Coordinates of C-alpha atoms and ligand atoms in Angstrom, one line a residue:
M1 CA 15.9 -50.9 48.1
S2 CA 12.6 -52.7 47.8
E3 CA 11.6 -51.3 51.2
L4 CA 12.4 -47.9 49.9
L5 CA 10.3 -48.4 46.8
S6 CA 7.3 -49.7 48.7
L7 CA 7.4 -46.6 50.8
V8 CA 7.7 -44.2 47.8
L9 CA 5.4 -45.8 45.2
P10 CA 2.1 -45.6 47.0
V11 CA 2.7 -42.0 47.7
K12 CA 3.6 -41.4 44.1
S13 CA 0.6 -43.1 42.7
T14 CA -1.8 -41.3 45.0
S15 CA -0.2 -38.0 44.0
L16 CA -0.5 -38.9 40.4
V17 CA -4.2 -39.7 40.8
A18 CA -4.7 -36.5 42.6
I19 CA -2.8 -34.5 39.9
G20 CA -4.8 -36.3 37.3
I21 CA -8.1 -35.4 38.9
L22 CA -7.0 -31.8 39.4
A23 CA -6.0 -31.6 35.8
V24 CA -9.3 -33.0 34.6
A25 CA -11.2 -30.6 36.9
I26 CA -9.2 -27.6 35.6
V27 CA -9.7 -28.6 32.0
G28 CA -13.4 -29.2 32.8
L29 CA -13.8 -25.9 34.5
W30 CA -11.9 -24.2 31.7
W31 CA -14.2 -25.8 29.2
Y32 CA -17.2 -24.8 31.3
I33 CA -16.3 -21.2 31.5
L34 CA -15.2 -20.8 27.9
P35 CA -17.7 -19.1 25.5
K36 CA -20.2 -21.5 23.9
P37 CA -21.0 -20.4 20.3
I38 CA -24.6 -20.9 19.3
P39 CA -24.8 -24.2 17.4
G40 CA -25.2 -23.6 13.7
S41 CA -23.3 -21.3 11.4
I42 CA -23.6 -17.8 12.8
P43 CA -20.0 -16.5 12.3
Y44 CA -17.9 -15.5 15.3
N45 CA -14.2 -14.7 16.1
K46 CA -12.5 -18.1 16.6
Y47 CA -9.8 -16.7 18.7
A48 CA -12.4 -15.1 21.1
S49 CA -14.1 -18.5 21.5
R50 CA -10.9 -19.9 23.0
R51 CA -10.6 -17.6 25.9
V52 CA -12.8 -16.9 28.9
L53 CA -13.1 -13.1 28.2
G54 CA -14.2 -13.8 24.6
D55 CA -14.4 -10.6 22.6
V56 CA -14.1 -8.3 25.7
P57 CA -10.4 -7.4 25.5
E58 CA -10.6 -6.1 21.9
L59 CA -13.9 -4.3 22.8
L60 CA -12.2 -2.6 25.7
A61 CA -9.1 -1.7 23.8
H62 CA -11.2 -0.3 20.9
T63 CA -13.5 1.7 23.3
A64 CA -10.5 3.2 25.2
V65 CA -9.5 4.9 22.0
S66 CA -12.8 5.5 20.2
R67 CA -15.1 6.0 23.2
N68 CA -17.6 4.1 21.1
P69 CA -18.2 0.4 21.6
F70 CA -20.7 0.3 18.7
T71 CA -18.0 1.0 16.1
F72 CA -16.2 -2.1 17.4
I73 CA -19.3 -4.2 16.8
I74 CA -19.7 -2.9 13.2
E75 CA -16.0 -3.7 12.6
Q76 CA -16.7 -7.3 13.5
I77 CA -19.7 -7.4 11.1
H78 CA -17.2 -6.3 8.4
N79 CA -14.4 -8.6 9.5
L80 CA -16.7 -11.6 9.6
D81 CA -18.4 -10.4 6.4
S82 CA -22.0 -11.3 7.5
P83 CA -25.2 -9.4 8.3
I84 CA -25.6 -11.6 11.4
I85 CA -22.7 -12.5 13.8
Q86 CA -22.3 -13.6 17.4
L87 CA -20.0 -11.9 19.9
F88 CA -18.8 -13.1 23.3
L89 CA -19.3 -9.9 25.3
K90 CA -20.5 -11.3 28.6
P91 CA -18.1 -13.8 30.2
M92 CA -19.8 -17.1 31.2
K93 CA -23.0 -16.0 29.6
R94 CA -24.5 -17.0 26.2
P95 CA -23.2 -15.0 23.2
I96 CA -25.0 -12.0 21.9
V97 CA -26.3 -12.1 18.3
I98 CA -25.8 -8.9 16.3
I99 CA -27.6 -8.1 13.1
S100 CA -27.2 -5.2 10.7
E101 CA -30.1 -5.6 8.2
P102 CA -33.0 -3.1 8.0
R103 CA -35.7 -5.4 6.6
E104 CA -35.0 -8.1 9.1
T105 CA -34.9 -5.5 11.9
E106 CA -38.3 -4.1 11.0
D107 CA -39.7 -7.6 10.8
I108 CA -38.5 -8.5 14.3
L109 CA -39.5 -5.1 15.9
L110 CA -42.9 -4.8 14.2
R111 CA -44.2 -8.3 13.6
R112 CA -42.3 -11.0 15.5
T113 CA -43.5 -9.8 18.9
K114 CA -44.5 -13.2 20.1
E115 CA -40.9 -14.4 19.5
F116 CA -39.0 -11.4 20.8
D117 CA -39.5 -9.0 23.7
R118 CA -37.6 -6.3 25.6
G119 CA -33.9 -7.2 25.7
Y120 CA -31.8 -7.7 28.9
F121 CA -29.8 -4.6 28.3
F122 CA -32.6 -2.1 29.0
K123 CA -33.9 -4.3 31.8
D124 CA -30.5 -4.5 33.6
V125 CA -29.6 -0.8 33.5
F126 CA -33.0 0.7 34.1
D127 CA -34.0 -1.8 36.7
A128 CA -31.2 -0.3 38.9
N129 CA -32.6 3.2 38.5
I130 CA -36.3 3.2 37.7
P131 CA -37.4 -0.4 38.5
Y132 CA -41.2 0.4 38.3
H133 CA -41.0 2.2 34.9
H134 CA -42.8 0.4 32.1
L135 CA -39.6 0.1 30.0
V136 CA -38.1 -2.6 32.2
L137 CA -41.3 -4.7 32.0
D138 CA -42.0 -7.5 29.5
T139 CA -44.9 -6.8 27.3
N140 CA -47.5 -8.1 29.7
E141 CA -50.7 -6.9 31.4
Q142 CA -48.8 -4.7 33.8
F143 CA -46.9 -3.0 30.9
K144 CA -50.2 -2.4 29.1
A145 CA -51.8 -0.9 32.3
Q146 CA -48.9 1.5 32.8
R147 CA -48.9 2.5 29.1
R148 CA -52.6 3.3 29.4
F149 CA -51.9 5.3 32.5
I150 CA -49.4 7.6 30.7
S151 CA -50.9 7.5 27.2
D152 CA -52.6 10.9 27.4
A153 CA -49.2 12.6 27.9
M154 CA -48.3 11.9 24.3
S155 CA -51.7 12.8 22.9
P156 CA -52.1 15.6 20.2
T157 CA -53.8 17.8 22.8
F158 CA -51.0 17.3 25.3
L159 CA -48.3 18.0 22.6
R160 CA -50.2 21.2 21.5
E161 CA -51.3 22.6 24.8
V162 CA -48.5 21.5 27.1
G163 CA -45.5 20.4 25.1
A164 CA -45.2 22.9 22.3
P165 CA -45.6 26.2 24.4
H166 CA -43.1 25.1 27.0
I167 CA -40.5 24.1 24.3
H168 CA -41.1 27.4 22.5
E169 CA -40.5 29.3 25.7
A170 CA -37.3 27.3 26.6
V171 CA -35.9 27.9 23.0
N172 CA -36.7 31.6 23.2
N173 CA -34.6 31.8 26.4
L174 CA -31.8 29.9 24.6
I175 CA -32.0 32.4 21.8
K176 CA -31.5 35.3 24.4
L177 CA -28.5 33.5 25.9
W178 CA -27.0 32.9 22.4
R179 CA -27.6 36.4 21.3
L180 CA -25.6 37.6 24.3
K181 CA -22.9 35.0 23.8
T182 CA -22.6 35.8 20.1
R183 CA -22.0 39.5 20.9
L184 CA -19.4 38.6 23.6
A185 CA -17.7 36.0 21.4
E186 CA -17.1 38.6 18.7
G187 CA -17.1 36.3 15.7
R188 CA -15.5 33.3 17.6
P189 CA -17.2 29.9 18.2
F190 CA -18.4 28.8 21.6
R191 CA -19.6 25.5 23.1
A192 CA -23.2 24.7 22.3
S193 CA -23.9 21.3 23.8
V194 CA -24.3 22.4 27.5
D195 CA -26.7 25.3 26.5
I196 CA -28.8 22.9 24.5
K197 CA -28.9 20.5 27.4
H198 CA -30.0 23.3 29.7
A199 CA -32.8 24.4 27.3
I200 CA -34.1 20.9 26.8
F201 CA -34.0 20.2 30.5
D202 CA -35.9 23.4 31.2
A203 CA -38.5 22.3 28.6
I204 CA -38.9 18.7 29.7
W205 CA -38.9 19.5 33.4
V206 CA -41.7 22.0 33.1
I207 CA -43.6 19.7 30.7
A208 CA -43.2 16.8 33.2
I209 CA -44.1 18.5 36.4
G210 CA -45.3 22.0 35.7
E211 CA -42.4 23.7 37.5
N212 CA -39.7 25.9 36.0
A213 CA -36.1 24.7 36.4
N214 CA -34.6 27.9 35.1
G215 CA -31.4 26.3 33.7
V216 CA -30.9 28.7 30.8
N217 CA -32.1 31.8 32.7
T218 CA -29.6 31.1 35.5
Q219 CA -26.8 31.2 32.9
L220 CA -28.2 34.2 31.2
D221 CA -28.5 36.3 34.4
F222 CA -25.0 35.3 35.4
L223 CA -23.4 36.2 32.0
S224 CA -25.5 39.5 31.7
G225 CA -24.0 40.4 35.1
Q226 CA -20.4 40.1 34.0
P227 CA -18.6 43.5 33.8
S228 CA -18.5 45.0 30.3
S229 CA -14.7 44.9 30.5
A230 CA -14.7 41.1 31.1
T231 CA -12.4 39.0 29.0
F232 CA -12.9 35.3 28.5
D233 CA -10.6 32.4 28.1
V234 CA -10.0 31.0 24.6
K235 CA -9.3 27.3 24.0
D236 CA -9.0 25.6 20.5
N237 CA -10.1 29.0 19.0
A238 CA -13.4 28.9 20.9
V239 CA -14.4 31.3 23.7
V240 CA -14.9 29.6 27.0
F241 CA -17.6 31.4 28.9
P242 CA -17.8 31.1 32.7
E243 CA -20.8 29.2 34.0
A244 CA -23.1 29.9 36.9
Q245 CA -23.8 27.2 39.5
N246 CA -26.8 25.3 38.1
P247 CA -30.1 25.2 40.0
G248 CA -30.1 22.4 42.5
I249 CA -32.7 20.2 40.8
F250 CA -30.8 20.5 37.5
D251 CA -27.6 19.3 39.1
A252 CA -29.5 16.6 40.9
I253 CA -31.0 15.1 37.7
C254 CA -27.7 15.5 35.9
R255 CA -26.0 13.6 38.6
I256 CA -28.6 10.8 38.5
C257 CA -28.1 10.6 34.7
E258 CA -24.3 10.5 35.1
A259 CA -24.7 7.6 37.6
F260 CA -26.9 5.9 35.0
E261 CA -24.2 6.4 32.3
Q262 CA -21.6 4.7 34.5
I263 CA -23.8 1.6 35.1
L264 CA -24.5 1.4 31.4
S265 CA -21.1 -0.1 30.8
S266 CA -20.9 -2.1 34.1
P267 CA -21.0 -5.9 34.0
F268 CA -23.0 -5.7 37.3
P269 CA -25.3 -2.7 36.8
Q270 CA -27.6 -3.2 39.8
L271 CA -24.8 -3.8 42.3
H272 CA -22.8 -0.9 40.8
H273 CA -25.8 1.4 41.2
K274 CA -26.3 0.3 44.8
I275 CA -22.6 1.1 45.5
L276 CA -22.9 4.5 43.8
K277 CA -25.9 5.4 45.9
L278 CA -23.8 5.0 49.0
F279 CA -21.9 8.2 48.0
P280 CA -23.4 11.4 49.6
N281 CA -23.5 13.3 46.3
L282 CA -25.8 10.8 44.6
R283 CA -27.9 10.2 47.8
K284 CA -28.4 14.0 48.0
A285 CA -29.4 14.1 44.3
Y286 CA -32.0 11.3 44.8
S287 CA -33.5 13.0 47.8
L288 CA -33.7 16.4 46.0
K289 CA -35.4 14.7 43.1
D290 CA -37.8 12.8 45.4
E291 CA -38.6 16.0 47.3
A292 CA -39.4 17.9 44.0
I293 CA -41.6 15.0 42.7
T294 CA -43.4 14.7 46.1
R295 CA -44.1 18.4 46.2
M296 CA -45.5 18.4 42.7
L297 CA -47.5 15.2 43.3
E298 CA -49.2 16.8 46.3
Q299 CA -49.9 20.0 44.4
S300 CA -51.3 18.2 41.5
R301 CA -53.5 16.0 43.7
K302 CA -54.8 19.0 45.6
R303 CA -55.8 20.6 42.3
F304 CA -57.6 17.6 41.2
A305 CA -59.5 17.5 44.5
Q306 CA -61.2 20.7 43.2
P307 CA -63.1 19.8 40.0
E308 CA -63.3 23.5 38.8
K309 CA -59.4 23.7 38.9
Q310 CA -58.8 20.7 36.8
K311 CA -56.9 22.3 33.9
K312 CA -54.1 20.0 33.1
T313 CA -50.7 21.8 32.7
S314 CA -48.1 19.0 32.9
A315 CA -47.5 15.3 32.1
L316 CA -48.0 14.6 35.8
D317 CA -51.5 16.2 35.7
Y318 CA -52.3 14.0 32.7
F319 CA -51.1 10.9 34.5
L320 CA -53.1 11.7 37.6
H321 CA -56.2 12.6 35.7
R322 CA -56.1 9.2 34.0
D323 CA -55.3 7.5 37.3
N324 CA -58.4 9.1 38.9
E325 CA -60.6 7.9 36.0
R326 CA -59.1 4.4 36.4
A327 CA -59.8 4.5 40.2
V328 CA -63.5 5.4 39.5
K329 CA -63.8 2.4 37.1
I330 CA -61.8 -0.3 38.9
G331 CA -61.6 1.0 42.5
N332 CA -57.8 1.3 42.9
H333 CA -55.0 3.7 42.0
L334 CA -51.6 2.9 40.5
S335 CA -49.0 2.5 43.2
E336 CA -47.0 5.6 44.2
P337 CA -43.6 4.0 43.1
V338 CA -45.0 3.4 39.6
I339 CA -46.1 7.1 39.3
R340 CA -42.8 8.4 40.6
D341 CA -40.7 6.1 38.3
E342 CA -42.9 6.9 35.2
L343 CA -42.3 10.5 35.9
L344 CA -38.5 10.2 36.4
G345 CA -38.3 8.0 33.3
F346 CA -40.1 10.7 31.3
L347 CA -37.4 13.2 32.4
E348 CA -34.4 10.8 31.8
A349 CA -35.6 9.3 28.5
G350 CA -36.7 12.7 27.1
H351 CA -33.8 14.9 28.2
E352 CA -30.5 13.4 27.0
T353 CA -31.9 11.8 23.8
T354 CA -33.4 15.0 22.4
S355 CA -30.5 17.3 23.4
T356 CA -28.0 14.9 21.8
S357 CA -30.1 14.8 18.6
L358 CA -30.1 18.6 18.5
A359 CA -26.3 18.7 19.1
W360 CA -25.9 16.6 16.0
I361 CA -28.1 18.9 14.1
M362 CA -25.9 21.9 15.1
K363 CA -22.9 20.0 13.6
F364 CA -24.7 19.3 10.3
L365 CA -25.8 23.0 10.0
A366 CA -22.2 24.2 10.3
A367 CA -20.7 21.5 8.1
Y368 CA -23.2 21.8 5.2
P369 CA -23.8 25.6 4.5
N370 CA -25.7 24.9 1.3
N371 CA -28.2 22.7 3.1
Q372 CA -28.4 25.3 5.9
M373 CA -29.3 28.0 3.4
K374 CA -31.9 25.8 1.8
L375 CA -33.4 25.0 5.2
R376 CA -33.5 28.7 6.2
N377 CA -35.1 29.7 2.9
A378 CA -37.8 27.0 3.4
I379 CA -38.5 28.1 6.9
Q380 CA -38.5 31.9 6.1
A381 CA -40.9 31.2 3.2
A382 CA -43.3 29.5 5.6
F383 CA -43.1 32.4 8.1
P384 CA -42.4 35.6 6.0
G385 CA -41.1 38.5 8.1
S386 CA -41.3 36.6 11.4
K387 CA -38.5 35.6 13.8
N388 CA -40.8 34.1 16.4
P389 CA -43.8 32.3 14.9
A390 CA -46.2 30.9 17.6
P391 CA -45.9 27.2 18.6
E392 CA -49.1 26.3 16.9
E393 CA -48.0 27.9 13.7
I394 CA -44.8 25.9 13.7
L395 CA -46.6 22.7 14.3
N396 CA -49.1 23.3 11.6
A397 CA -46.7 24.5 8.9
N398 CA -45.9 22.2 6.0
I399 CA -42.1 22.5 5.4
P400 CA -40.9 19.3 3.8
Y401 CA -37.2 20.3 3.8
L402 CA -37.4 20.9 7.6
D403 CA -38.7 17.4 8.2
A404 CA -36.2 16.0 5.8
F405 CA -33.3 17.8 7.5
I406 CA -34.3 16.5 10.9
E407 CA -34.7 13.0 9.6
E408 CA -31.4 13.0 7.8
S409 CA -29.7 14.3 11.0
M410 CA -31.3 11.5 13.0
R411 CA -30.1 8.9 10.4
V412 CA -26.5 10.1 10.2
G413 CA -26.1 11.4 13.8
Q414 CA -27.2 8.1 15.4
T415 CA -28.3 9.3 18.8
A416 CA -29.3 5.7 19.4
V417 CA -27.1 3.2 17.6
S418 CA -29.0 0.0 18.3
V419 CA -31.9 -1.6 20.1
S420 CA -32.1 -5.1 21.6
R421 CA -34.6 -7.8 22.0
R422 CA -34.4 -11.3 23.6
A423 CA -35.7 -14.4 22.0
L424 CA -38.7 -15.8 24.0
V425 CA -38.7 -19.1 22.1
D426 CA -36.3 -21.1 20.0
T427 CA -36.5 -19.4 16.6
T428 CA -34.5 -18.4 13.5
V429 CA -33.1 -15.1 12.1
L430 CA -31.9 -15.0 8.5
G431 CA -32.0 -18.8 8.5
H432 CA -29.9 -19.3 11.6
P433 CA -31.2 -21.0 14.7
I434 CA -31.5 -18.6 17.7
P435 CA -32.2 -20.4 21.1
A436 CA -34.7 -19.0 23.5
G437 CA -33.1 -16.5 25.9
T438 CA -30.6 -15.2 23.4
E439 CA -30.2 -11.4 23.2
V440 CA -30.3 -9.9 19.7
Y441 CA -28.8 -6.5 19.0
M442 CA -30.0 -4.7 15.9
M443 CA -27.4 -2.2 14.8
F444 CA -28.1 1.1 12.9
N445 CA -24.6 2.2 12.2
G446 CA -23.4 -0.4 9.7
P447 CA -24.4 -2.1 6.4
G448 CA -28.0 -1.3 5.4
Y449 CA -27.9 2.1 7.2
L450 CA -24.7 4.0 6.7
K451 CA -23.2 1.6 4.1
P452 CA -24.8 -0.5 1.3
P453 CA -26.6 -3.6 2.7
F454 CA -25.4 -7.2 2.4
A455 CA -27.1 -9.0 -0.5
I456 CA -29.5 -11.5 1.0
A457 CA -31.5 -14.0 -0.9
D458 CA -35.3 -13.8 -0.2
A459 CA -35.3 -17.5 0.7
A460 CA -33.0 -16.7 3.7
R461 CA -35.5 -14.2 5.2
E462 CA -38.0 -15.0 7.9
S463 CA -40.4 -12.2 6.8
Q464 CA -43.9 -13.6 6.1
D465 CA -44.7 -11.2 3.4
R466 CA -41.7 -11.1 1.1
E467 CA -43.6 -9.4 -1.7
R468 CA -44.5 -6.4 0.5
D469 CA -40.9 -6.2 1.9
A470 CA -39.3 -6.3 -1.5
K471 CA -41.3 -3.2 -2.5
K472 CA -39.9 -1.2 0.5
F473 CA -37.3 1.5 0.0
T474 CA -37.2 1.0 -3.7
N475 CA -36.2 4.6 -4.5
W476 CA -33.6 4.6 -1.7
N477 CA -30.1 5.4 -3.0
I478 CA -27.9 2.8 -1.2
E479 CA -24.7 4.1 -2.8
T480 CA -24.7 7.4 -0.9
L481 CA -25.8 6.2 2.5
G482 CA -22.6 7.5 4.1
E483 CA -23.4 11.0 3.0
F484 CA -25.6 13.7 4.5
E485 CA -28.3 14.3 2.0
P486 CA -31.7 15.6 3.4
D487 CA -33.3 15.4 -0.1
R488 CA -33.3 11.6 0.1
W489 CA -36.4 12.0 2.4
I490 CA -38.3 14.1 -0.2
D491 CA -40.5 12.4 -2.7
P492 CA -39.2 13.3 -6.2
V493 CA -42.7 13.4 -7.7
S494 CA -44.8 15.2 -5.0
G495 CA -42.0 17.2 -3.4
E496 CA -43.4 16.2 0.0
Y497 CA -41.5 14.7 2.9
D498 CA -41.6 10.9 2.9
P499 CA -40.7 9.4 6.2
R500 CA -41.0 5.9 4.7
A501 CA -38.4 6.7 1.9
G502 CA -35.8 4.5 3.7
P503 CA -35.1 2.7 6.9
L504 CA -34.7 4.8 10.1
H505 CA -34.9 2.8 13.3
I506 CA -33.2 5.0 15.9
F507 CA -36.5 5.2 17.8
G508 CA -36.9 1.5 17.7
M509 CA -40.3 0.3 16.4
G510 CA -43.5 -1.5 17.2
I511 CA -45.1 -1.9 20.6
R512 CA -41.8 -1.4 22.4
G513 CA -40.6 1.4 20.2
C514 CA -39.9 4.9 21.6
W515 CA -42.9 6.1 23.5
G516 CA -41.7 9.8 23.4
K517 CA -41.0 10.0 19.6
K518 CA -43.8 12.5 18.9
L519 CA -42.6 14.9 21.6
A520 CA -39.0 14.5 20.4
Y521 CA -40.1 15.6 16.9
V522 CA -42.1 18.6 18.3
E523 CA -39.0 19.6 20.3
M524 CA -36.7 19.4 17.3
R525 CA -39.1 21.1 14.9
I526 CA -39.7 24.1 17.2
T527 CA -36.0 24.4 18.1
I528 CA -34.7 24.3 14.6
T529 CA -37.3 26.7 13.2
L530 CA -36.6 29.4 15.8
L531 CA -32.8 29.0 15.6
M532 CA -32.9 29.2 11.8
L533 CA -34.9 32.4 11.9
N534 CA -32.6 34.0 14.4
F535 CA -29.0 32.9 13.6
S536 CA -26.8 31.8 10.8
F537 CA -24.4 29.0 11.7
G538 CA -20.9 29.8 10.4
D539 CA -17.8 27.7 9.7
L540 CA -15.9 26.1 12.5
P541 CA -12.1 25.7 12.8
R542 CA -11.0 22.3 11.8
E543 CA -10.3 21.1 15.3
L544 CA -13.9 21.7 16.3
A545 CA -15.6 20.6 13.1
D546 CA -15.0 16.8 13.3
F547 CA -17.8 14.2 13.5
E548 CA -16.3 12.0 16.2
G549 CA -18.9 10.6 18.5
Q550 CA -18.8 9.1 22.0
V551 CA -21.2 6.9 23.8
F552 CA -22.5 7.7 27.3
M553 CA -26.3 7.4 27.7
T554 CA -26.6 8.2 23.9
H555 CA -24.2 8.5 21.0
E556 CA -23.2 12.2 21.2
P557 CA -20.8 14.4 19.3
R558 CA -17.5 14.7 21.1
R559 CA -17.3 18.4 20.3
C560 CA -20.4 20.5 19.7
Y561 CA -19.6 24.2 19.0
V562 CA -21.4 27.0 17.1
N563 CA -20.1 30.1 15.4
L564 CA -23.2 32.3 15.2
A565 CA -24.2 35.5 13.5
E566 CA -27.4 37.2 14.5
L567 CA -30.1 37.6 11.8
Ligands
HEM601 C1 -34.5 12.1 19.6 C2 -35.0 11.6 20.8 C3 -35.2 10.2 21.2 C4 -34.6 9.1 20.7 C5 -33.5 8.9 19.6 C6 -35.1 7.9 21.4 C7 -34.8 6.6 21.2 C8 -35.4 5.5 21.9 C9 -35.1 4.2 21.6 C10 -34.1 3.6 20.6 C11 -35.9 3.4 22.4 C12 -35.9 1.9 22.5 C13 -36.9 1.4 21.5 C14 -37.0 -0.1 21.2 O1 -36.4 -0.9 22.0 O2 -37.6 -0.5 20.2 C15 -36.7 4.3 23.2 C16 -37.6 3.9 24.1 C17 -38.3 4.8 24.9 N1 -38.3 6.1 24.9 FE1 -37.3 7.3 23.6 N2 -36.0 8.4 22.3 C18 -36.1 9.8 22.2 C19 -36.9 10.7 22.9 C20 -37.8 10.3 23.9 C21 -38.6 11.2 24.7 C22 -38.7 12.7 24.4 C23 -39.3 10.4 25.6 C24 -40.3 10.8 26.7 C25 -40.5 12.0 27.1 C26 -38.9 9.0 25.4 C27 -39.4 8.0 26.1 C28 -39.1 6.6 25.8 C29 -39.7 5.5 26.6 C30 -40.7 5.6 27.7 C31 -39.2 4.3 26.0 C32 -39.5 2.9 26.4 C33 -40.6 2.3 25.6 C34 -40.9 0.8 26.0 O3 -40.1 0.2 26.7 O4 -41.9 0.3 25.6 N3 -38.0 9.0 24.4 N4 -36.4 5.6 22.8

């Protein structure tokens, strides 16, 4: 018996030790990979902190139904009942801080630029796609040099001489297409979102490189060529028009944007993008885009070699003109990859965002007939008897209700739902410690924007100038934030449009705010003016009239249809 024991016991004790070590290692590893809340009192979901995937399972389940991860984030703000929360959205990485508070957001974006810079989100997704574009850079000397290089392509001269005429032409083509569709639809609605995308793509492509993409005209020619006896499918009470094959370059850029949309929600965006680029479809799209840009670069360079032919007709011309000036001063040009990526970024950032915003405007026009009538009256009063005022006239006209309508559509439509920054140093937000390296998302779809704000004591704010901040937005009606009311942007005393009446942050703000905002407003102003003078937007059947959104590259309406009558 004792012999037996002596044989067994050493084995048993070794095993026990081994099991013990393994158990400690497992517990240690488990503890290591569990989410680590930021020390302090920023609220978080306790259950999420006890599992490796943190808040991800609930986020995925929510997004599978709603197609909108941002509504999940706002739900957490409400559940945790705080304007600042932390969520565990990236396994094994530090938590993300979320705030929904307009005054604090403005303070961070406009003034606290030494403490916060471009967030990881933009960097990760754009780095895979346009790694030399300035939007992936920190706010450093290289960023400033690239911003100087492109700065003329957002100047008043550029907007007037290049931007506005091309947008005007693209919208006139859209009007021709919609006149035809309106006749063929015989009083029934049809889908608007794709036509708007075509028109804005046409505009931005010719503005960027000076070449016509012919997206709308291709569809117009195709539909005009249908036999007069043609009948069209009807789905959900809307006519489904057949579509022509898009021009190659249009498809190529759309494919590049779709790939970009896929990597937006990927945990490994750069690797994901590399894998996608192995597929022949995307490889072909990139080579088509590269060919087009190379061709236009060569043409533009040739033109600038002849001083008498230096009339600038595209953003690319403005870029190269500035680059030549720089080369004369400091002896070297910007690198070719920088020029290419700045150009592709111009197309990508300017196309999807503006067409989504216009899609929301179409929805508001149909849903609010009284506001639509008021808008048309204001525009018709500015251009009596005209259905096609010139681009310059549209830019110069003072039509407060038009500006207010656009602003309110931006506020409620929420093309961009949030912007992010990362903390450069250990700092505080609303009195809570934020360690260096933390990413802070500032949301625009929750309290303070679409719902009344949280009550926050002044002492809890970081803002250096509380007196100035307290005077902001004093006439802003916080009880009706969930409603569509363009008049909130009109000063009750002067009757003028007041862009500072309330907080609107969907373009971001400060040095890293949207570089293309002025062009976006020119596009929306010209498009809405011309559409209002040429069509009235009728009621939509219930199944097409909802306001559900979905997030791809932007937050877009799930269904965007119009039911038009020609004026
Ligand atoms: C309604 C249309 C648009 C919306 C809602 C929009 C929204 C935004 C937002 C939210 C940002 C991030 C800002 C931040 O982090 O503070 C941004 C950045 C940017 N946008 Fe836009 N945008 C629009 C149109 C355009 C257009 C037309 C262009 C150019 C043709 C453009 C070019 C850019 C660029 C280059 C940046 C990066 C700026 C930087 O990193 O410093 N955007 N935009």
